[in-house]
CSV table of C-alpha atoms in Angstrom, one decimal:
chain,number,residue,atom,x,y,z
A,1,MET,CA,83.3,90.8,98.1
A,2,LEU,CA,81.9,91.0,101.6
A,3,SER,CA,78.7,92.9,102.4
A,4,GLN,CA,79.0,96.2,104.3
A,5,GLN,CA,77.5,94.5,107.3
A,6,GLU,CA,80.2,91.8,107.2
A,7,ILE,CA,83.0,94.4,106.7
A,8,ARG,CA,81.8,96.2,109.9
A,9,GLN,CA,81.8,92.8,111.7
A,10,VAL,CA,85.5,92.3,110.7
A,11,LEU,CA,86.5,95.8,111.7
A,12,GLY,CA,84.7,95.5,115.0
A,13,GLU,CA,86.5,92.2,115.8
A,14,ALA,CA,89.8,94.0,115.1
A,15,ILE,CA,89.2,96.8,117.7
A,16,ARG,CA,87.5,94.7,120.4
A,17,THR,CA,90.7,94.6,122.6
A,18,GLY,CA,91.5,98.3,122.5
A,19,GLY,CA,92.6,99.3,119.1
A,20,ASP,CA,91.5,102.9,118.3
A,21,PHE,CA,91.4,102.4,114.5
A,22,ALA,CA,91.1,99.5,112.0
A,23,GLU,CA,91.1,99.4,108.3
A,24,LEU,CA,90.3,96.6,105.8
A,25,PHE,CA,92.2,96.7,102.4
A,26,TRP,CA,90.8,94.4,99.8
A,27,GLU,CA,92.6,93.8,96.5
A,28,ASP,CA,91.8,92.0,93.2
A,29,LYS,CA,94.5,92.4,90.6
A,30,GLU,CA,95.1,90.8,87.2
A,31,GLU,CA,98.5,91.1,85.4
A,32,HIS,CA,99.5,90.0,81.9
A,33,ASP,CA,103.1,89.7,80.6
A,34,ILE,CA,104.5,88.9,77.1
A,35,ASP,CA,108.2,88.6,76.2
A,36,PHE,CA,109.2,89.3,72.6
A,37,ASP,CA,112.7,89.0,71.2
A,38,GLY,CA,112.1,90.8,67.9
A,39,HIS,CA,111.2,87.6,66.1
A,40,LYS,CA,109.1,85.4,68.3
A,41,VAL,CA,107.2,85.3,71.6
A,42,GLY,CA,109.1,83.9,74.5
A,43,ARG,CA,106.3,83.5,76.9
A,44,ALA,CA,102.9,84.9,77.7
A,45,THR,CA,101.5,84.7,81.3
A,46,THR,CA,98.5,85.8,83.2
A,47,VAL,CA,98.5,86.2,87.0
A,48,ARG,CA,95.5,86.8,89.2
A,49,THR,CA,96.1,88.1,92.8
A,50,ALA,CA,93.4,88.5,95.4
A,51,GLY,CA,93.8,89.1,99.1
A,52,ALA,CA,93.1,91.4,102.0
A,53,GLY,CA,95.0,93.1,104.8
A,54,ILE,CA,93.8,94.4,108.2
A,55,TYR,CA,95.6,97.4,109.6
A,56,LEU,CA,95.1,98.0,113.3
A,57,LEU,CA,96.3,101.1,115.3
A,58,ARG,CA,96.4,102.2,118.9
A,59,GLY,CA,98.2,105.5,119.4
A,60,GLU,CA,101.6,105.1,117.7
A,61,GLN,CA,101.5,101.2,117.8
A,62,SER,CA,100.4,99.2,114.8
A,63,VAL,CA,99.8,95.7,113.6
A,64,TYR,CA,99.2,94.5,110.0
A,65,VAL,CA,98.0,91.1,109.0
A,66,CYS,CA,97.0,89.8,105.6
A,67,THR,CA,95.5,86.7,103.9
A,68,ASN,CA,94.6,85.4,100.5
A,69,ASP,CA,91.6,83.6,102.0
A,70,LEU,CA,88.8,86.1,101.5
A,71,SER,CA,86.0,84.2,103.3
A,72,LEU,CA,84.3,85.9,106.2
A,73,SER,CA,85.5,83.3,108.6
A,74,SER,CA,89.1,83.8,107.5
A,75,LEU,CA,89.0,87.6,107.8
A,76,LEU,CA,87.4,87.4,111.2
A,77,GLU,CA,90.2,85.1,112.3
A,78,GLN,CA,92.8,87.5,111.0
A,79,ALA,CA,91.0,90.3,112.8
A,80,ARG,CA,91.2,88.4,116.1
A,81,ARG,CA,94.8,87.7,115.4
A,82,ALA,CA,95.6,91.4,115.0
A,83,ALA,CA,93.5,92.3,118.1
A,84,GLU,CA,95.5,89.8,120.2
A,85,LEU,CA,98.8,91.2,118.9
A,86,LEU,CA,97.7,94.7,120.0
A,87,ASP,CA,95.9,93.7,123.1
A,88,GLY,CA,95.1,96.7,125.3
A,89,GLY,CA,92.0,95.6,127.1
A,90,THR,CA,88.4,95.8,126.2
A,91,GLY,CA,87.6,98.1,123.2
A,92,SER,CA,85.0,100.7,123.6
A,93,LEU,CA,84.7,101.9,120.0
A,94,GLN,CA,81.8,101.1,117.8
A,95,VAL,CA,82.0,100.8,114.0
A,96,PRO,CA,79.6,103.3,112.5
A,97,PRO,CA,77.6,102.7,109.4
A,98,LEU,CA,79.8,102.8,106.3
A,99,VAL,CA,79.4,105.8,104.0
A,100,VAL,CA,80.5,105.3,100.4
A,101,ARG,CA,82.9,108.0,99.2
A,102,GLN,CA,83.7,107.7,95.5
A,103,ILE,CA,86.5,109.9,94.1
A,104,VAL,CA,86.8,110.2,90.3
A,105,SER,CA,90.1,108.7,89.1
A,106,PRO,CA,92.5,111.0,87.3
A,107,ASN,CA,93.3,108.1,85.0
A,108,PRO,CA,89.9,106.6,83.9
A,109,VAL,CA,89.9,103.3,81.9
A,110,GLU,CA,88.3,103.0,78.5
A,111,ILE,CA,89.5,99.6,77.4
A,112,SER,CA,90.2,97.0,80.0
A,113,PRO,CA,93.6,95.3,79.3
A,114,GLY,CA,92.1,91.9,80.2
A,115,ASP,CA,89.5,92.3,77.4
A,116,VAL,CA,92.3,92.6,74.7
A,117,ASP,CA,93.5,89.3,73.3
A,118,ASN,CA,97.2,88.4,73.2
A,119,ALA,CA,97.3,88.6,69.3
A,120,ARG,CA,96.6,92.3,69.5
A,121,LYS,CA,99.3,92.9,72.1
A,122,ILE,CA,101.8,90.8,70.1
A,123,ALA,CA,101.0,92.9,67.0
A,124,LEU,CA,101.9,96.0,69.0
A,125,LEU,CA,105.2,94.4,69.9
A,126,ARG,CA,105.9,93.5,66.3
A,127,ASP,CA,105.1,97.1,65.1
A,128,VAL,CA,107.5,98.7,67.7
A,129,SER,CA,110.2,96.1,67.0
A,130,GLY,CA,109.8,96.4,63.2
A,131,SER,CA,110.2,100.2,63.4
A,132,THR,CA,113.9,99.7,64.5
A,133,ALA,CA,114.8,97.3,61.7
A,134,GLY,CA,118.0,98.2,60.0
A,135,TYR,CA,119.1,100.4,62.8
A,136,LYS,CA,122.9,100.7,62.5
A,137,GLY,CA,124.8,99.0,65.3
A,138,LEU,CA,121.7,97.3,66.9
A,139,ARG,CA,122.8,93.8,68.0
A,140,SER,CA,119.6,92.8,69.9
A,141,LEU,CA,116.3,94.3,70.9
A,142,GLY,CA,113.8,92.7,73.3
A,143,ILE,CA,110.5,94.2,74.1
A,144,GLY,CA,108.3,93.1,77.0
A,145,TYR,CA,104.7,94.0,77.3
A,146,SER,CA,102.9,94.1,80.6
A,147,ASP,CA,99.7,95.4,82.0
A,148,LYS,CA,98.1,95.7,85.4
A,149,ASP,CA,94.5,96.1,86.4
A,150,GLN,CA,94.2,96.5,90.2
A,151,ARG,CA,90.9,97.1,91.9
A,152,VAL,CA,90.9,98.0,95.6
A,153,MET,CA,88.3,98.5,98.3
A,154,ILE,CA,89.2,100.3,101.6
A,155,ALA,CA,86.9,100.5,104.6
A,156,ASN,CA,87.7,101.7,108.2
A,157,THR,CA,86.3,102.3,111.6
A,158,GLU,CA,85.7,106.0,110.8
A,159,GLY,CA,82.9,104.8,108.5
A,160,LEU,CA,84.8,105.1,105.2
A,161,TYR,CA,84.0,102.9,102.3
A,162,THR,CA,85.7,103.7,99.0
A,163,GLU,CA,87.0,101.9,95.9
A,164,ASP,CA,89.6,102.7,93.2
A,165,ARG,CA,90.9,101.2,90.0
A,166,ARG,CA,94.6,101.5,89.0
A,167,THR,CA,95.4,100.4,85.5
A,168,ALA,CA,98.6,100.7,83.4
A,169,CYS,CA,100.2,99.3,80.3
A,170,ARG,CA,104.0,99.2,79.9
A,171,LEU,CA,106.6,98.3,77.2
A,172,ARG,CA,110.1,97.5,78.5
A,173,MET,CA,112.7,97.9,75.9
A,174,ARG,CA,116.1,96.1,76.3
A,175,ALA,CA,118.7,96.7,73.7
A,176,THR,CA,122.4,96.1,73.0
A,177,VAL,CA,124.2,98.3,70.5
A,178,GLU,CA,127.7,98.2,69.1
A,179,GLY,CA,129.9,101.1,68.2
A,180,ASN,CA,132.3,101.4,65.3
A,181,ASP,CA,135.2,100.4,67.6
A,182,GLY,CA,133.4,97.2,68.7
A,183,LYS,CA,132.3,98.6,72.1
A,184,LEU,CA,129.0,97.2,73.3
A,185,LEU,CA,126.4,99.0,75.4
A,186,SER,CA,123.3,97.4,76.9
A,187,ARG,CA,120.5,99.3,78.5
A,188,TRP,CA,116.7,99.1,79.2
A,189,GLN,CA,113.9,101.7,79.5
A,190,ASP,CA,110.2,101.7,80.1
A,191,TYR,CA,107.4,103.3,78.1
A,192,VAL,CA,104.4,103.6,80.4
A,193,GLN,CA,100.8,104.6,79.8
A,194,PRO,CA,98.8,104.7,83.1
A,195,PHE,CA,95.4,103.9,81.4
A,196,GLY,CA,93.7,100.9,80.0
A,197,PHE,CA,94.8,99.5,76.6
A,198,GLU,CA,93.6,102.7,74.9
A,199,GLY,CA,97.0,104.2,75.9
A,200,MET,CA,98.6,101.7,73.5
A,201,ARG,CA,96.3,102.3,70.5
A,202,ASP,CA,98.6,104.9,68.9
A,203,THR,CA,101.8,103.0,68.1
A,204,GLY,CA,103.4,106.1,66.7
A,205,GLU,CA,104.3,107.4,70.2
A,206,ALA,CA,105.7,104.0,71.2
A,207,THR,CA,107.8,103.7,68.1
A,208,ALA,CA,109.1,107.2,68.5
A,209,PHE,CA,110.1,106.3,72.0
A,210,ALA,CA,112.0,103.2,70.8
A,211,LYS,CA,113.9,105.2,68.2
A,212,ASP,CA,114.8,107.9,70.6
A,213,PHE,CA,116.0,105.3,73.1
A,214,LEU,CA,118.4,103.8,70.5
A,215,ASP,CA,119.6,107.2,69.3
A,216,ARG,CA,120.6,108.1,72.8
A,217,MET,CA,122.4,104.8,73.2
A,218,ALA,CA,124.3,105.5,70.0
A,219,VAL,CA,125.5,108.8,71.6
A,220,SER,CA,126.4,107.1,74.8
A,221,LEU,CA,128.7,104.7,72.9
A,222,LYS,CA,130.9,107.8,72.2
A,223,ALA,CA,131.1,108.8,75.8
A,224,GLU,CA,134.4,109.5,77.5
A,225,PRO,CA,135.1,109.1,81.2
A,226,ILE,CA,136.0,112.1,83.3
A,227,ARG,CA,137.7,112.6,86.7
A,228,SER,CA,135.8,113.2,89.9
A,229,CYS,CA,135.3,116.9,90.4
A,230,THR,CA,133.1,119.6,91.8
A,231,VAL,CA,131.5,121.7,89.0
A,232,ALA,CA,128.3,123.4,88.0
A,233,VAL,CA,125.7,120.8,86.9
A,234,VAL,CA,122.8,121.4,84.6
A,235,LEU,CA,120.0,118.8,84.7
A,236,GLU,CA,117.8,118.5,81.7
A,237,ALA,CA,114.0,118.9,81.8
A,238,GLY,CA,112.0,115.7,82.3
A,239,SER,CA,113.1,112.6,84.1
A,240,CYS,CA,116.2,114.2,85.6
A,241,GLY,CA,113.7,115.0,88.3
A,242,THR,CA,115.1,111.8,89.9
A,243,PHE,CA,117.4,114.4,91.6
A,244,TRP,CA,114.4,115.7,93.6
A,245,HIS,CA,113.1,112.3,94.3
A,246,GLU,CA,116.3,111.3,96.0
A,247,CYS,CA,117.6,114.5,97.6
A,248,CYS,CA,114.3,115.8,98.9
A,249,GLY,CA,111.4,113.4,98.3
A,250,HIS,CA,112.4,110.6,100.6
A,251,PRO,CA,113.7,112.9,103.3
A,252,LEU,CA,110.3,114.7,103.3
A,253,GLU,CA,108.3,111.5,103.8
A,254,SER,CA,106.9,111.3,107.4
A,255,ILE,CA,108.5,108.0,108.0
A,256,ALA,CA,111.9,109.7,107.7
A,257,ILE,CA,110.8,112.8,109.7
A,258,ALA,CA,109.2,110.8,112.6
A,259,SER,CA,112.3,108.6,112.9
A,260,GLY,CA,114.6,111.7,113.1
A,261,SER,CA,116.7,110.4,110.2
A,262,SER,CA,116.0,113.4,107.9
A,263,GLU,CA,117.8,116.7,108.0
A,264,PHE,CA,114.4,118.4,107.3
A,265,CYS,CA,113.2,117.5,110.8
A,266,GLY,CA,112.1,120.6,112.7
A,267,GLN,CA,112.6,122.8,109.6
A,268,LEU,CA,108.9,123.7,108.8
A,269,GLY,CA,108.7,127.4,107.9
A,270,LYS,CA,112.4,127.8,107.6
A,271,LYS,CA,114.6,128.4,104.5
A,272,VAL,CA,116.0,125.1,103.3
A,273,ALA,CA,116.6,125.8,99.6
A,274,SER,CA,117.3,128.7,97.2
A,275,ASP,CA,114.6,131.1,96.2
A,276,LYS,CA,114.4,129.2,92.9
A,277,VAL,CA,113.1,126.0,94.4
A,278,THR,CA,109.3,125.3,94.6
A,279,LEU,CA,108.7,121.6,95.0
A,280,LEU,CA,105.4,119.8,94.9
A,281,ASP,CA,104.0,116.3,95.1
A,282,ASP,CA,100.6,115.8,93.3
A,283,GLY,CA,98.7,112.5,93.1
A,284,THR,CA,95.8,114.1,91.2
A,285,LEU,CA,97.5,114.9,87.9
A,286,PRO,CA,95.7,113.2,84.9
A,287,GLY,CA,97.8,110.9,82.8
A,288,MET,CA,100.6,110.5,85.3
A,289,TYR,CA,101.9,107.1,86.5
A,290,GLY,CA,101.9,108.1,90.2
A,291,SER,CA,98.3,109.4,90.2
A,292,GLU,CA,95.4,107.6,92.0
A,293,ALA,CA,91.9,108.7,93.1
A,294,VAL,CA,92.8,107.7,96.7
A,295,ASP,CA,95.9,106.4,98.4
A,296,ASP,CA,96.0,102.9,99.9
A,297,GLU,CA,94.4,104.2,103.1
A,298,GLY,CA,91.4,105.6,101.3
A,299,THR,CA,92.5,109.2,101.7
A,300,PRO,CA,91.9,111.3,98.5
A,301,THR,CA,95.2,112.2,96.8
A,302,ARG,CA,95.9,115.9,96.6
A,303,ARG,CA,98.4,118.6,95.5
A,304,ASN,CA,101.0,119.0,98.3
A,305,LEU,CA,103.3,122.0,98.5
A,306,LEU,CA,106.5,120.9,100.0
A,307,ILE,CA,108.9,123.8,99.4
A,308,GLU,CA,107.9,127.3,98.3
A,309,GLN,CA,110.6,129.7,97.1
A,310,GLY,CA,113.0,127.9,99.3
A,311,VAL,CA,110.9,127.7,102.4
A,312,LEU,CA,109.8,124.3,103.8
A,313,LYS,CA,106.0,124.1,103.8
A,314,GLY,CA,105.1,120.5,104.4
A,315,TYR,CA,105.8,116.8,104.7
A,316,LEU,CA,104.3,113.8,103.0
A,317,CYS,CA,102.2,111.9,105.5
A,318,ASP,CA,100.4,108.6,105.8
A,319,ARG,CA,98.0,108.0,108.7
A,320,MET,CA,100.6,106.7,111.1
A,321,GLY,CA,103.1,109.3,110.1
A,322,GLY,CA,100.5,112.0,110.7
A,323,ARG,CA,99.9,110.6,114.1
A,324,ARG,CA,103.5,110.7,115.0
A,325,LEU,CA,103.9,114.3,113.8
A,326,GLY,CA,100.6,115.6,114.9
A,327,MET,CA,99.4,116.2,111.4
A,328,GLN,CA,96.7,114.9,109.0
A,329,SER,CA,97.4,112.4,106.2
A,330,THR,CA,98.3,114.1,102.9
A,331,GLY,CA,97.1,111.3,100.8
A,332,ASN,CA,100.5,109.6,100.6
A,333,GLY,CA,99.8,106.3,102.4
A,334,ARG,CA,100.9,103.9,99.7
A,335,LYS,CA,101.9,100.2,99.3
A,336,GLN,CA,102.6,97.7,96.6
A,337,ASP,CA,99.7,95.3,97.4
A,338,TYR,CA,97.7,93.7,100.2
A,339,THR,CA,100.7,92.0,101.6
A,340,TYR,CA,102.3,95.3,102.8
A,341,ALA,CA,101.4,97.8,105.5
A,342,PRO,CA,101.1,101.3,104.1
A,343,THR,CA,103.7,104.1,104.8
A,344,SER,CA,104.4,107.6,103.5
A,345,ARG,CA,105.4,107.5,99.8
A,346,MET,CA,105.7,110.0,96.9
A,347,THR,CA,103.3,110.1,94.0
A,348,ASN,CA,104.3,112.6,91.2
A,349,THR,CA,107.1,114.8,92.6
A,350,PHE,CA,108.2,117.8,90.5
A,351,LEU,CA,110.0,121.1,90.6
A,352,ALA,CA,107.8,124.0,89.6
A,353,PRO,CA,108.8,126.0,86.5
A,354,GLY,CA,110.9,129.2,86.8
A,355,THR,CA,111.7,132.0,84.4
A,356,ASP,CA,115.4,131.5,83.5
A,357,ASP,CA,116.8,131.0,80.0
A,358,GLU,CA,117.5,127.4,79.3
A,359,GLU,CA,120.4,128.0,76.9
A,360,GLU,CA,122.1,130.6,79.2
A,361,MET,CA,122.4,127.9,81.9
A,362,ILE,CA,124.9,126.1,79.7
A,363,ARG,CA,126.4,129.1,77.9
A,364,ASP,CA,127.4,130.7,81.2
A,365,ILE,CA,129.5,127.6,82.4
A,366,ASP,CA,133.3,127.5,82.0
A,367,ARG,CA,133.6,123.8,83.1
A,368,GLY,CA,130.7,121.6,84.0
A,369,LEU,CA,128.3,118.8,83.4
A,370,PHE,CA,125.0,118.7,81.4
A,371,VAL,CA,123.0,115.7,82.6
A,372,THR,CA,120.4,114.3,80.1
A,373,GLY,CA,119.6,110.9,81.7
A,374,CYS,CA,119.5,109.5,85.2
A,375,GLY,CA,119.5,105.9,86.4
A,376,GLY,CA,118.8,104.6,89.9
A,377,GLY,CA,119.7,106.4,93.1
A,378,ALA,CA,119.7,106.3,96.9
A,379,GLY,CA,118.2,108.9,99.2
A,380,GLY,CA,118.7,110.0,102.8
A,381,ARG,CA,120.9,112.7,104.4
A,382,GLU,CA,123.4,111.8,101.7
A,383,PHE,CA,122.1,111.0,98.2
A,384,SER,CA,123.7,109.4,95.1
A,385,ILE,CA,122.3,109.3,91.6
A,386,GLU,CA,123.6,107.3,88.6
A,387,ILE,CA,124.1,109.3,85.5
A,388,THR,CA,123.4,107.3,82.3
A,389,GLU,CA,123.7,110.1,79.8
A,390,GLY,CA,125.3,113.5,79.8
A,391,TRP,CA,127.8,116.0,78.2
A,392,TRP,CA,130.9,117.6,79.4
A,393,ILE,CA,130.8,121.4,79.1
A,394,GLU,CA,133.8,123.6,78.3
A,395,LYS,CA,133.5,127.4,77.9
A,396,GLY,CA,129.8,127.2,77.4
A,397,LYS,CA,129.7,124.4,74.8
A,398,LEU,CA,129.0,120.7,74.9
A,399,VAL,CA,132.3,119.1,73.9
A,400,HIS,CA,131.7,115.3,74.3
A,401,PRO,CA,129.3,112.8,75.9
A,402,VAL,CA,130.3,111.3,79.3
A,403,SER,CA,129.6,108.1,81.1
A,404,GLY,CA,130.2,106.2,84.3
A,405,LEU,CA,129.3,109.1,86.6
A,406,THR,CA,127.4,109.7,89.8
A,407,LEU,CA,126.0,112.8,91.4
A,408,ASN,CA,126.6,112.9,95.2
A,409,GLY,CA,125.7,115.3,98.0
A,410,ARG,CA,123.8,116.3,101.0
A,411,GLY,CA,120.3,117.2,100.1
A,412,MET,CA,119.7,120.5,102.0
A,413,GLU,CA,123.2,121.8,101.1
A,414,VAL,CA,122.8,121.1,97.4
A,415,ILE,CA,119.3,122.5,96.9
A,416,LYS,CA,120.5,125.8,98.4
A,417,LEU,CA,122.9,126.0,95.4
A,418,VAL,CA,120.1,125.8,92.7
A,419,ASP,CA,120.7,129.1,90.8
A,420,ARG,CA,118.7,128.6,87.6
A,421,VAL,CA,115.3,127.0,86.8
A,422,GLY,CA,113.8,127.1,83.3
A,423,SER,CA,110.2,127.7,82.3
A,424,LYS,CA,109.4,124.5,80.3
A,425,LEU,CA,108.1,121.8,82.6
A,426,VAL,CA,108.5,118.4,80.9
A,427,PRO,CA,106.7,115.3,82.4
A,428,ASP,CA,108.2,111.8,82.9
A,429,PHE,CA,106.8,108.4,81.9
A,430,GLY,CA,107.5,107.2,85.4
A,431,GLY,CA,108.8,104.2,87.1
A,432,PHE,CA,108.9,102.3,90.3
A,433,CYS,CA,110.1,103.5,93.7
A,434,GLY,CA,111.1,100.7,96.2
A,435,ALA,CA,110.9,101.2,100.0
A,436,SER,CA,109.5,99.5,103.1
A,437,SER,CA,106.0,99.2,101.6
A,438,GLY,CA,107.2,97.6,98.4
A,439,LEU,CA,107.3,99.0,94.8
A,440,VAL,CA,104.9,101.8,94.0
A,441,PRO,CA,104.5,103.8,90.7
A,442,THR,CA,105.9,107.3,90.8
A,443,THR,CA,107.1,110.0,88.5
A,444,SER,CA,109.8,112.6,89.1
A,445,PHE,CA,110.2,115.5,86.7
A,446,GLN,CA,111.2,119.1,86.3
A,447,PRO,CA,112.1,122.0,83.9
A,448,ARG,CA,115.8,122.3,83.0
A,449,MET,CA,117.7,123.5,86.1
A,450,ARG,CA,121.2,124.3,87.3
A,451,VAL,CA,123.2,123.7,90.5
A,452,SER,CA,126.1,126.1,90.8
A,453,ALA,CA,128.5,123.5,92.4
A,454,MET,CA,128.0,119.7,92.9
A,455,ALA,CA,130.2,116.7,93.5
A,456,VAL,CA,130.5,114.5,90.5
A,457,GLY,CA,132.0,111.0,90.8
A,458,GLY,CA,134.0,110.0,87.7
A,459,THR,CA,136.0,107.0,86.6
A,460,ALA,CA,139.0,108.5,84.8
A,461,GLU,CA,142.3,108.4,86.5
């Protein structure tokens, strides 16, 4: 690690030709992966990644350079390279003394994953795999273990110096099950603990997750296709919050607002959703996969109110997005690692609880869909979400499971049709969101909710 004097030297070199802001992002990350097929270990690997990036701004122009050579001479050369790419003359800024700002992490580490030997991690895999032995219809079950321990340092020409540690352990379960009619279904799902290895000490929660995963697959084997239709849709509490991630989250990121590609442009203070909708993004929540002490620009994460009772209150901003919109960063400047420049990204995005009766939401529907599991999706003015699990509703009752569906719509139109929001907020284990700054950990969750009418893409003729 460079000394603070050397960091100031690198930052000063970056702004010498007219940049008005420079940032140094330093990363040291260790990752472990183990594959287990239920009987034996397929492979076990350890990867160490270290590198640094220099982010240089002038107005609304930017340059990002990176290197895995962490010597002072290399970083000075990269700083000169960035300065040449953003040459605007002779810089007049001086780099002030760095002031250490340390924010307490919402996910502190008790047991460093790197201090736990592979034998203990393999024993965890055997315990979870063994708990599914004798499961009817199970044809194969593979479980992969992985952990990440990322340490970052961020310093900039405003005098900031801060550090953060982001650690997580994950089990990825991959299963194939067979129904009585010979139909096969393959699926995968992650069990994530955003802590050190202490998050994996209690195997009971992991084995319960594995059994629930297989039980839901068994139900899906009985699924029947439906025709494309427009009906009332109820989305279950928990990870069905993917709906908000795709239809609102991405369009509310400053990168979408500044480019003019979002229908939420120019809508601050205006009614954009039903009164039932209060939407937040909060990177400070303890125990959540999208939480961090600071974002990847050193800005402390915070609780951001995006929509309040249907009225648009804010956007998610990184530093550059804030410049373009005349706003401050909201602590949402994020990226996968040192090889990416930061941009505005979600952390933990969720719909606030309401007061509506969860059972009445279904009981009140003549024909409709109850979604219990979402897959991937795509956001923008038009969004699409894969439905992995659900039930068809007839006259207020769940009549059969469904498969092969998508939910489609235009974000602002659909969220105006939210007519019920339940009171029980259920969190999500989380996953990865991919965008221009790579893969970042996020969660998207909610209470049970209902949309009065929504386009459902089916496969039945």
